[in-house]
Amino acid sequence: MTGYEIKKNIDSTLHFFWSGSFGSIYPTLSALEKNGYVTKQDVSGNKREKYKYFITQTGKDFLTDWLSDPSAKDELRYETLLKLFFSGSLGKEKTAQRIDAFEAKIRAELPFLEMCEANLAKAGDNPDHVNYLLTVRFGIETYNGYLRWCEGAKKLLEER
Amino acid sequence: MTGYEIKKNIDSTLHFFWSGSFGSIYPTLSALEKNGYVTKQDVSGNKREKYKYFITQTGKDFLTDWLSDPSAKDELRYETLLKLFFSGSLGKEKTAQRIDAFEAKIRAELPFLEMCEANLAKAGDNPDHVNYLLTVRFGIETYNGYLRWCEGAKKLLEER
DNA sequence: TGGCTCATGTAATCTGTTACATGATTCT
DNA sequence: AGAATCATGTAACAGATTACATGAGCCA
């Protein structure tokens, strides 16, 4: 893929749990090429400049090693919750409004994930599809957990 | 609180959705003092050096402003899922092992959250407690979502 | 007395984003 | 013709971690 295509792919398929900017993607691709993990190929033709990157055997070996290592760093920095944690002084009403806004955001994003799930459930022969489907379902289950929380949270605020 | 106490508190109560190292906490406290948001007080006595920080009115006003702004940046960088996404070549068995390991990690952390919930549900008069309880419940619901995903994921791998 | 926890802080480094800089191509 | 998208890349900056440096106090 090209750097631009990689960015597009991250933003669509991975965006639930990963992100990356051009400012990190292009320098990383250059570094990968310098280390022999990928090769760069000019596919501009007579059009504007455009370079596709291809993984090398060295790159594949390195990737396999990385995938084989089960250790993984999962980072969350959830400012929404940080604010909620310290918002006791804000009052119930405002807190409830925050929760509504959060709920709306989640509900707006769910259909996209469900569409991805439906598409991946159909095309099931490629072994990679199973993994794609698993990550999509992770997003769906997490979001459903969020929604359950919203429901309970609003109930709690009413009671107190 | 002292810088050390702040770190301890983050690691225990907030660690589900926030983190911070001494390398960021101490310089931040110095910056806050320089800007008049907190004051620093020597509470060493005849013991080893120890400084407590207290929020000023300027600090409280700034905090209220920050809390009142509903915009929040929620970041996730979930390497576990990133690896899963690209692990189609690893085979079903290894993938299932990964999921088991993830499930074990989550199950190990849940009792702590449930203990926090029980404690907070009891002491219910302080208005801040409601918010603490809400964040703990967020953790619990999210973790339950993860567990539901683990169950479904293992089923999917068996079927295919 | 040895090891863990308490306690403060800095320096080097790493990783990433935002904003900038540039311009072609395609769609309406 | 104008707007959106395609396409590459750099430079300045921001925010955080890790490792270092130091040492007191407490408990078994």
Tab-separated table of C-alpha atoms (C1' of nucleotides) in Angstrom:
chain	number	residue	atom	x	y	z
A	1	MET	CA	0.000	0.000	0.000
A	2	THR	CA	0.893	3.666	-0.160
A	3	GLY	CA	1.246	5.758	2.987
A	4	TYR	CA	-1.976	7.495	2.134
A	5	GLU	CA	-3.830	4.205	1.757
A	6	ILE	CA	-2.436	2.936	5.050
A	7	LYS	CA	-3.794	6.024	6.783
A	8	LYS	CA	-7.199	5.525	5.161
A	9	ASN	CA	-7.271	1.900	6.245
A	10	ILE	CA	-6.306	2.674	9.815
A	11	ASP	CA	-8.983	5.349	10.038
A	12	SER	CA	-11.699	3.063	8.732
A	13	THR	CA	-11.023	-0.459	9.962
A	14	LEU	CA	-8.756	0.039	12.984
A	15	HIS	CA	-9.978	3.381	14.239
A	16	PHE	CA	-11.805	1.811	17.159
A	17	PHE	CA	-8.557	0.774	18.827
A	18	TRP	CA	-5.707	2.358	16.905
A	19	SER	CA	-4.786	5.603	15.189
A	20	GLY	CA	-1.941	7.164	13.249
A	21	SER	CA	-1.171	10.466	11.567
A	22	PHE	CA	0.737	11.182	8.359
A	23	GLY	CA	3.423	12.663	10.545
A	24	SER	CA	4.064	9.224	12.002
A	25	ILE	CA	3.220	7.010	9.023
A	26	TYR	CA	5.556	8.493	6.414
A	27	PRO	CA	8.647	8.629	8.647
A	28	THR	CA	7.914	5.081	9.852
A	29	LEU	CA	7.718	3.782	6.280
A	30	SER	CA	11.068	5.426	5.511
A	31	ALA	CA	12.583	3.819	8.593
A	32	LEU	CA	11.168	0.421	7.660
A	33	GLU	CA	12.669	0.719	4.190
A	34	LYS	CA	16.047	1.765	5.590
A	35	ASN	CA	16.040	-1.352	7.752
A	36	GLY	CA	15.085	-3.655	4.899
A	37	TYR	CA	11.638	-4.576	6.199
A	38	VAL	CA	9.855	-3.111	3.167
A	39	THR	CA	10.705	-1.972	-0.349
A	40	LYS	CA	9.438	1.230	-1.954
A	41	GLN	CA	8.202	1.213	-5.519
A	42	ASP	CA	7.367	4.206	-7.667
A	43	VAL	CA	3.877	3.725	-9.102
A	44	SER	CA	3.409	7.311	-10.265
A	45	GLY	CA	3.181	6.506	-13.993
A	46	ASN	CA	2.699	9.875	-15.672
A	47	LYS	CA	0.513	10.989	-12.798
A	48	ARG	CA	1.432	12.671	-9.530
A	49	GLU	CA	4.020	11.001	-7.328
A	50	LYS	CA	2.872	7.854	-5.578
A	51	TYR	CA	4.858	5.102	-3.894
A	52	LYS	CA	3.707	1.651	-2.948
A	53	TYR	CA	5.419	-0.277	-0.183
A	54	PHE	CA	5.900	-4.057	-0.181
A	55	ILE	CA	6.930	-6.195	2.754
A	56	THR	CA	10.164	-8.201	2.383
A	57	GLN	CA	10.932	-11.648	3.782
A	58	THR	CA	12.940	-9.967	6.554
A	59	GLY	CA	9.890	-7.840	7.242
A	60	LYS	CA	7.588	-10.856	7.330
A	61	ASP	CA	9.883	-12.662	9.743
A	62	PHE	CA	10.010	-9.631	11.993
A	63	LEU	CA	6.235	-9.279	11.865
A	64	THR	CA	5.743	-12.949	12.731
A	65	ASP	CA	8.081	-12.577	15.699
A	66	TRP	CA	6.177	-9.529	16.890
A	67	LEU	CA	2.810	-11.260	16.495
A	68	SER	CA	4.103	-14.351	18.295
A	69	ASP	CA	4.978	-12.329	21.363
A	70	PRO	CA	1.774	-12.273	23.425
A	71	SER	CA	2.848	-9.257	25.505
A	72	ALA	CA	0.942	-6.140	24.540
A	73	LYS	CA	0.557	-2.642	25.901
A	74	ASP	CA	-3.049	-1.562	26.129
A	75	GLU	CA	-3.369	2.131	26.812
A	76	LEU	CA	-6.517	3.998	27.686
A	77	ARG	CA	-6.647	7.689	28.488
A	78	TYR	CA	-10.322	8.310	28.880
A	79	GLU	CA	-10.748	12.021	29.586
A	80	THR	CA	-14.532	11.626	29.626
A	81	LEU	CA	-14.232	9.407	32.701
A	82	LEU	CA	-11.564	11.579	34.279
A	83	LYS	CA	-13.892	14.556	34.124
A	84	LEU	CA	-16.796	12.489	35.378
A	85	PHE	CA	-14.707	11.295	38.311
A	86	PHE	CA	-14.055	14.854	39.485
A	87	SER	CA	-17.457	16.302	38.623
A	88	GLY	CA	-19.287	15.675	41.906
A	89	SER	CA	-19.664	19.436	42.315
A	90	LEU	CA	-21.249	19.843	38.886
A	91	GLY	CA	-24.642	18.542	40.007
A	92	LYS	CA	-26.814	15.667	38.893
A	93	GLU	CA	-28.450	17.417	36.001
A	94	LYS	CA	-25.238	18.351	34.237
A	95	THR	CA	-23.821	14.916	34.901
A	96	ALA	CA	-26.907	13.354	33.346
A	97	GLN	CA	-26.476	15.605	30.313
A	98	ARG	CA	-22.906	14.412	29.931
A	99	ILE	CA	-24.023	10.836	30.015
A	100	ASP	CA	-26.686	11.538	27.391
A	101	ALA	CA	-24.081	13.107	25.126
A	102	PHE	CA	-21.777	10.140	25.592
A	103	GLU	CA	-24.615	7.734	24.864
A	104	ALA	CA	-25.512	9.610	21.693
A	105	LYS	CA	-21.915	9.413	20.493
A	106	ILE	CA	-21.792	5.666	21.055
A	107	ARG	CA	-25.168	5.034	19.431
A	108	ALA	CA	-24.033	7.035	16.403
A	109	GLU	CA	-20.948	4.872	15.972
A	110	LEU	CA	-22.546	1.473	16.490
A	111	PRO	CA	-24.260	1.154	13.073
A	112	PHE	CA	-20.904	1.429	11.328
A	113	LEU	CA	-19.502	-1.428	13.399
A	114	GLU	CA	-22.593	-3.511	12.790
A	115	MET	CA	-22.293	-2.923	9.067
A	116	CYS	CA	-18.667	-4.099	9.200
A	117	GLU	CA	-19.767	-7.172	11.121
A	118	ALA	CA	-22.425	-8.045	8.553
A	119	ASN	CA	-19.950	-7.687	5.674
A	120	LEU	CA	-17.303	-9.795	7.383
A	121	ALA	CA	-19.760	-12.502	8.427
A	122	LYS	CA	-20.640	-13.069	4.764
A	123	ALA	CA	-17.128	-13.294	3.251
A	124	GLY	CA	-15.798	-16.019	5.525
A	125	ASP	CA	-13.260	-18.032	3.532
A	126	ASN	CA	-10.169	-15.863	4.034
A	127	PRO	CA	-8.532	-16.784	7.366
A	128	ASP	CA	-7.779	-13.101	7.997
A	129	HIS	CA	-11.489	-12.275	7.874
A	130	VAL	CA	-12.053	-14.223	11.076
A	131	ASN	CA	-9.622	-11.952	12.860
A	132	TYR	CA	-11.122	-8.824	11.364
A	133	LEU	CA	-14.522	-10.028	12.491
A	134	LEU	CA	-13.208	-10.653	16.003
A	135	THR	CA	-11.912	-7.109	16.364
A	136	VAL	CA	-15.162	-5.666	15.055
A	137	ARG	CA	-17.124	-7.762	17.526
A	138	PHE	CA	-14.845	-6.552	20.286
A	139	GLY	CA	-15.892	-3.032	19.414
A	140	ILE	CA	-19.559	-3.977	19.412
A	141	GLU	CA	-19.418	-5.762	22.775
A	142	THR	CA	-17.490	-2.880	24.325
A	143	TYR	CA	-19.954	-0.328	23.011
A	144	ASN	CA	-22.880	-2.380	24.278
A	145	GLY	CA	-21.169	-2.414	27.665
A	146	TYR	CA	-20.945	1.381	27.492
A	147	LEU	CA	-24.646	1.623	26.703
A	148	ARG	CA	-25.555	-0.654	29.604
A	149	TRP	CA	-23.490	1.620	31.809
A	150	CYS	CA	-25.303	4.725	30.536
A	151	GLU	CA	-28.636	3.147	31.411
A	152	GLY	CA	-27.552	2.193	34.934
A	153	ALA	CA	-25.821	5.530	35.475
A	154	LYS	CA	-28.924	7.534	34.692
A	155	LYS	CA	-30.973	5.325	36.975
A	156	LEU	CA	-28.494	5.842	39.805
A	157	LEU	CA	-28.618	9.602	39.414
A	158	GLU	CA	-32.407	9.607	39.545
A	159	GLU	CA	-32.524	7.506	42.683
A	160	ARG	CA	-30.082	9.642	44.650
B	1	MET	CA	-1.744	15.595	48.810
B	2	THR	CA	1.921	14.947	48.134
B	3	GLY	CA	3.160	13.962	44.691
B	4	TYR	CA	3.755	10.469	45.952
B	5	GLU	CA	0.211	10.192	47.300
B	6	ILE	CA	-1.219	11.490	44.038
B	7	LYS	CA	0.635	8.763	42.149
B	8	LYS	CA	-0.649	6.126	44.575
B	9	ASN	CA	-4.206	7.368	44.173
B	10	ILE	CA	-4.043	7.410	40.389
B	11	ASP	CA	-2.660	3.885	40.345
B	12	SER	CA	-5.376	2.545	42.614
B	13	THR	CA	-8.616	4.390	41.868
B	14	LEU	CA	-8.088	5.802	38.383
B	15	HIS	CA	-5.827	3.166	36.895
B	16	PHE	CA	-8.630	1.718	34.797
B	17	PHE	CA	-8.783	4.819	32.604
B	18	TRP	CA	-5.844	7.037	33.506
B	19	SER	CA	-2.183	6.831	34.407
B	20	GLY	CA	0.745	9.036	35.327
B	21	SER	CA	4.391	8.649	36.220
B	22	PHE	CA	6.517	10.546	38.730
B	23	GLY	CA	8.288	12.055	35.754
B	24	SER	CA	5.080	13.816	34.799
B	25	ILE	CA	3.500	14.371	38.222
B	26	TYR	CA	6.320	16.258	39.950
B	27	PRO	CA	7.019	18.689	37.091
B	28	THR	CA	3.270	19.288	36.695
B	29	LEU	CA	2.907	20.134	40.378
B	30	SER	CA	5.784	22.618	40.086
B	31	ALA	CA	4.143	24.205	37.049
B	32	LEU	CA	0.785	24.422	38.845
B	33	GLU	CA	2.461	26.150	41.789
B	34	LYS	CA	4.285	28.582	39.491
B	35	ASN	CA	0.936	29.523	37.941
B	36	GLY	CA	-0.774	29.988	41.299
B	37	TYR	CA	-3.173	27.063	40.981
B	38	VAL	CA	-1.750	25.290	44.040
B	39	THR	CA	0.430	26.087	47.027
B	40	LYS	CA	3.244	23.902	48.310
B	41	GLN	CA	3.651	23.295	52.025
B	42	ASP	CA	6.574	21.635	53.757
B	43	VAL	CA	5.245	18.881	56.027
B	44	SER	CA	8.585	17.181	56.620
B	45	GLY	CA	8.715	17.828	60.379
B	46	ASN	CA	11.994	16.304	61.523
B	47	LYS	CA	11.471	13.440	59.109
B	48	ARG	CA	12.504	13.110	55.456
B	49	GLU	CA	11.395	15.828	53.039
B	50	LYS	CA	7.707	15.803	52.181
B	51	TYR	CA	5.549	18.486	50.570
B	52	LYS	CA	1.800	18.715	50.514
B	53	TYR	CA	-0.004	20.634	47.792
B	54	PHE	CA	-3.221	22.569	48.319
B	55	ILE	CA	-5.494	23.958	45.625
B	56	THR	CA	-6.030	27.753	45.593
B	57	GLN	CA	-9.199	29.615	44.630
B	58	THR	CA	-7.630	30.368	41.233
B	59	GLY	CA	-6.997	26.652	40.908
B	60	LYS	CA	-10.553	25.770	41.862
B	61	ASP	CA	-11.940	28.231	39.322
B	62	PHE	CA	-9.713	26.806	36.618
B	63	LEU	CA	-10.750	23.274	37.544
B	64	THR	CA	-14.435	24.189	37.423
B	65	ASP	CA	-13.953	25.707	33.974
B	66	TRP	CA	-12.202	22.591	32.761
B	67	LEU	CA	-14.889	20.314	34.191
B	68	SER	CA	-17.633	22.449	32.666
B	69	ASP	CA	-16.232	21.971	29.189
B	70	PRO	CA	-17.831	18.749	27.944
B	71	SER	CA	-15.231	18.193	25.210
B	72	ALA	CA	-12.900	15.339	26.069
B	73	LYS	CA	-10.236	13.359	24.261
B	74	ASP	CA	-10.645	9.631	24.703
B	75	GLU	CA	-7.628	7.720	23.514
B	76	LEU	CA	-7.288	3.987	23.151
B	77	ARG	CA	-4.222	2.226	21.845
B	78	TYR	CA	-5.093	-1.390	22.253
B	79	GLU	CA	-2.085	-3.410	21.124
B	80	THR	CA	-3.833	-6.658	22.068
B	81	LEU	CA	-6.427	-6.007	19.384
B	82	LEU	CA	-3.876	-4.747	16.887
B	83	LYS	CA	-2.002	-8.023	17.161
B	84	LEU	CA	-5.229	-9.994	16.966
B	85	PHE	CA	-6.217	-8.105	13.827
B	86	PHE	CA	-3.045	-9.163	12.020
B	87	SER	CA	-2.786	-12.664	13.450
B	88	GLY	CA	-4.778	-14.575	10.835
B	89	SER	CA	-1.621	-16.502	9.941
B	90	LEU	CA	-1.046	-17.568	13.547
B	91	GLY	CA	-3.738	-20.246	13.488
B	92	LYS	CA	-6.878	-20.845	15.507
B	93	GLU	CA	-5.219	-22.579	18.405
B	94	LYS	CA	-2.771	-19.786	19.178
B	95	THR	CA	-5.495	-17.216	18.731
B	96	ALA	CA	-7.678	-19.106	21.199
B	97	GLN	CA	-4.778	-19.171	23.663
B	98	ARG	CA	-4.447	-15.409	23.349
B	99	ILE	CA	-8.101	-14.966	24.090
B	100	ASP	CA	-7.832	-17.229	27.132
B	101	ALA	CA	-4.920	-15.177	28.432
B	102	PHE	CA	-6.851	-11.961	27.902
B	103	GLU	CA	-9.891	-13.416	29.642
B	104	ALA	CA	-7.778	-14.502	32.603
B	105	LYS	CA	-6.330	-10.991	32.912
B	106	ILE	CA	-9.785	-9.432	32.937
B	107	ARG	CA	-11.214	-11.966	35.402
B	108	ALA	CA	-8.290	-11.295	37.707
B	109	GLU	CA	-8.994	-7.560	37.728
B	110	LEU	CA	-12.755	-7.703	38.138
B	111	PRO	CA	-12.868	-8.588	41.872
B	112	PHE	CA	-10.965	-5.395	42.708
B	113	LEU	CA	-13.504	-3.281	40.834
B	114	GLU	CA	-16.377	-5.129	42.480
B	115	MET	CA	-14.847	-4.524	45.883
B	116	CYS	CA	-14.597	-0.806	45.086
B	117	GLU	CA	-18.218	-0.827	43.990
B	118	ALA	CA	-19.368	-2.458	47.212
B	119	ASN	CA	-17.453	0.057	49.323
B	120	LEU	CA	-18.769	3.037	47.405
B	121	ALA	CA	-22.354	1.778	47.401
B	122	LYS	CA	-22.314	1.769	51.215
B	123	ALA	CA	-20.866	5.244	51.887
B	124	GLY	CA	-23.355	7.175	49.828
B	125	ASP	CA	-23.768	10.603	51.441
B	126	ASN	CA	-20.788	12.420	49.893
B	127	PRO	CA	-21.813	13.792	46.471
B	128	ASP	CA	-18.369	12.854	45.098
B	129	HIS	CA	-18.982	9.201	45.953
B	130	VAL	CA	-21.698	8.989	43.328
B	131	ASN	CA	-19.187	9.970	40.680
B	132	TYR	CA	-16.566	7.568	41.968
B	133	LEU	CA	-19.171	4.838	41.877
B	134	LEU	CA	-20.088	5.733	38.306
B	135	THR	CA	-16.521	5.394	37.081
B	136	VAL	CA	-16.101	2.070	38.870
B	137	ARG	CA	-19.288	0.797	37.305
B	138	PHE	CA	-18.033	1.931	33.937
B	139	GLY	CA	-15.055	-0.330	34.461
B	140	ILE	CA	-17.248	-3.227	35.487
B	141	GLU	CA	-19.598	-2.896	32.517
B	142	THR	CA	-16.680	-2.591	30.115
B	143	TYR	CA	-14.985	-5.644	31.572
B	144	ASN	CA	-18.206	-7.621	31.369
B	145	GLY	CA	-18.397	-6.606	27.712
B	146	TYR	CA	-14.872	-7.930	27.238
B	147	LEU	CA	-15.831	-11.227	28.843
B	148	ARG	CA	-18.887	-11.576	26.638
B	149	TRP	CA	-16.612	-10.989	23.671
B	150	CYS	CA	-14.188	-13.686	24.847
B	151	GLU	CA	-17.028	-16.182	25.045
B	152	GLY	CA	-18.316	-15.381	21.561
B	153	ALA	CA	-14.820	-15.266	20.109
B	154	LYS	CA	-13.970	-18.751	21.297
B	155	LYS	CA	-17.253	-20.070	19.932
B	156	LEU	CA	-16.547	-18.482	16.552
B	157	LEU	CA	-13.112	-20.075	16.376
B	158	GLU	CA	-14.538	-23.501	17.163
B	159	GLU	CA	-17.216	-23.254	14.488
B	160	ARG	CA	-14.869	-22.245	11.664
C	1	DT	C1'	20.645	-5.960	58.735
C	2	DG	C1'	18.372	-6.498	54.617
C	3	DG	C1'	14.574	-5.422	51.899
C	4	DC	C1'	10.427	-2.944	50.999
C	5	DT	C1'	8.014	1.237	50.942
C	6	DC	C1'	8.102	6.186	51.313
C	7	DA	C1'	9.665	10.332	49.086
C	8	DT	C1'	11.598	13.842	45.796
C	9	DG	C1'	13.226	15.180	41.641
C	10	DT	C1'	15.920	15.497	36.874
C	11	DA	C1'	17.656	14.128	32.231
C	12	DA	C1'	17.497	11.554	28.282
C	13	DT	C1'	14.608	9.751	25.268
C	14	DC	C1'	10.693	8.318	22.807
C	15	DT	C1'	6.510	8.688	20.333
C	16	DG	C1'	3.189	11.038	18.474
C	17	DT	C1'	0.355	15.082	16.848
C	18	DT	C1'	-0.406	19.522	14.572
C	19	DA	C1'	0.629	22.662	11.380
C	20	DC	C1'	2.924	23.708	7.522
C	21	DA	C1'	4.289	23.334	2.577
C	22	DT	C1'	3.104	21.795	-1.955
C	23	DG	C1'	0.545	20.471	-5.674
C	24	DA	C1'	-2.148	17.099	-8.938
C	25	DT	C1'	-6.564	14.932	-9.979
C	26	DT	C1'	-11.314	14.132	-9.943
C	27	DC	C1'	-15.985	15.173	-9.337
C	28	DT	C1'	-20.021	18.209	-9.619
D	1	DA	C1'	-14.578	26.851	-12.049
D	2	DG	C1'	-14.366	25.424	-7.476
D	3	DA	C1'	-14.314	22.037	-3.916
D	4	DA	C1'	-13.031	17.752	-2.222
D	5	DT	C1'	-9.915	14.233	-2.311
D	6	DC	C1'	-5.511	12.216	-3.446
D	7	DA	C1'	-0.680	12.306	-2.308
D	8	DT	C1'	3.923	13.203	-0.182
D	9	DG	C1'	6.664	14.846	3.218
D	10	DT	C1'	8.999	17.995	7.060
D	11	DA	C1'	9.496	20.833	11.296
D	12	DA	C1'	8.068	22.386	15.546
D	13	DC	C1'	6.114	21.072	19.455
D	14	DA	C1'	3.772	18.410	23.145
D	15	DG	C1'	3.353	15.019	26.419
D	16	DA	C1'	4.823	11.142	28.536
D	17	DT	C1'	7.909	7.273	30.033
D	18	DT	C1'	12.167	5.239	31.654
D	19	DA	C1'	16.140	5.401	33.931
D	20	DC	C1'	18.875	7.688	36.852
D	21	DA	C1'	20.203	9.812	41.330
D	22	DT	C1'	19.493	9.966	46.205
D	23	DG	C1'	18.267	8.741	50.570
D	24	DA	C1'	15.174	8.147	54.954
D	25	DG	C1'	12.027	5.179	57.649
D	26	DC	C1'	9.864	0.877	58.867
D	27	DC	C1'	9.297	-3.949	59.545
D	28	DA	C1'	10.647	-8.794	60.104
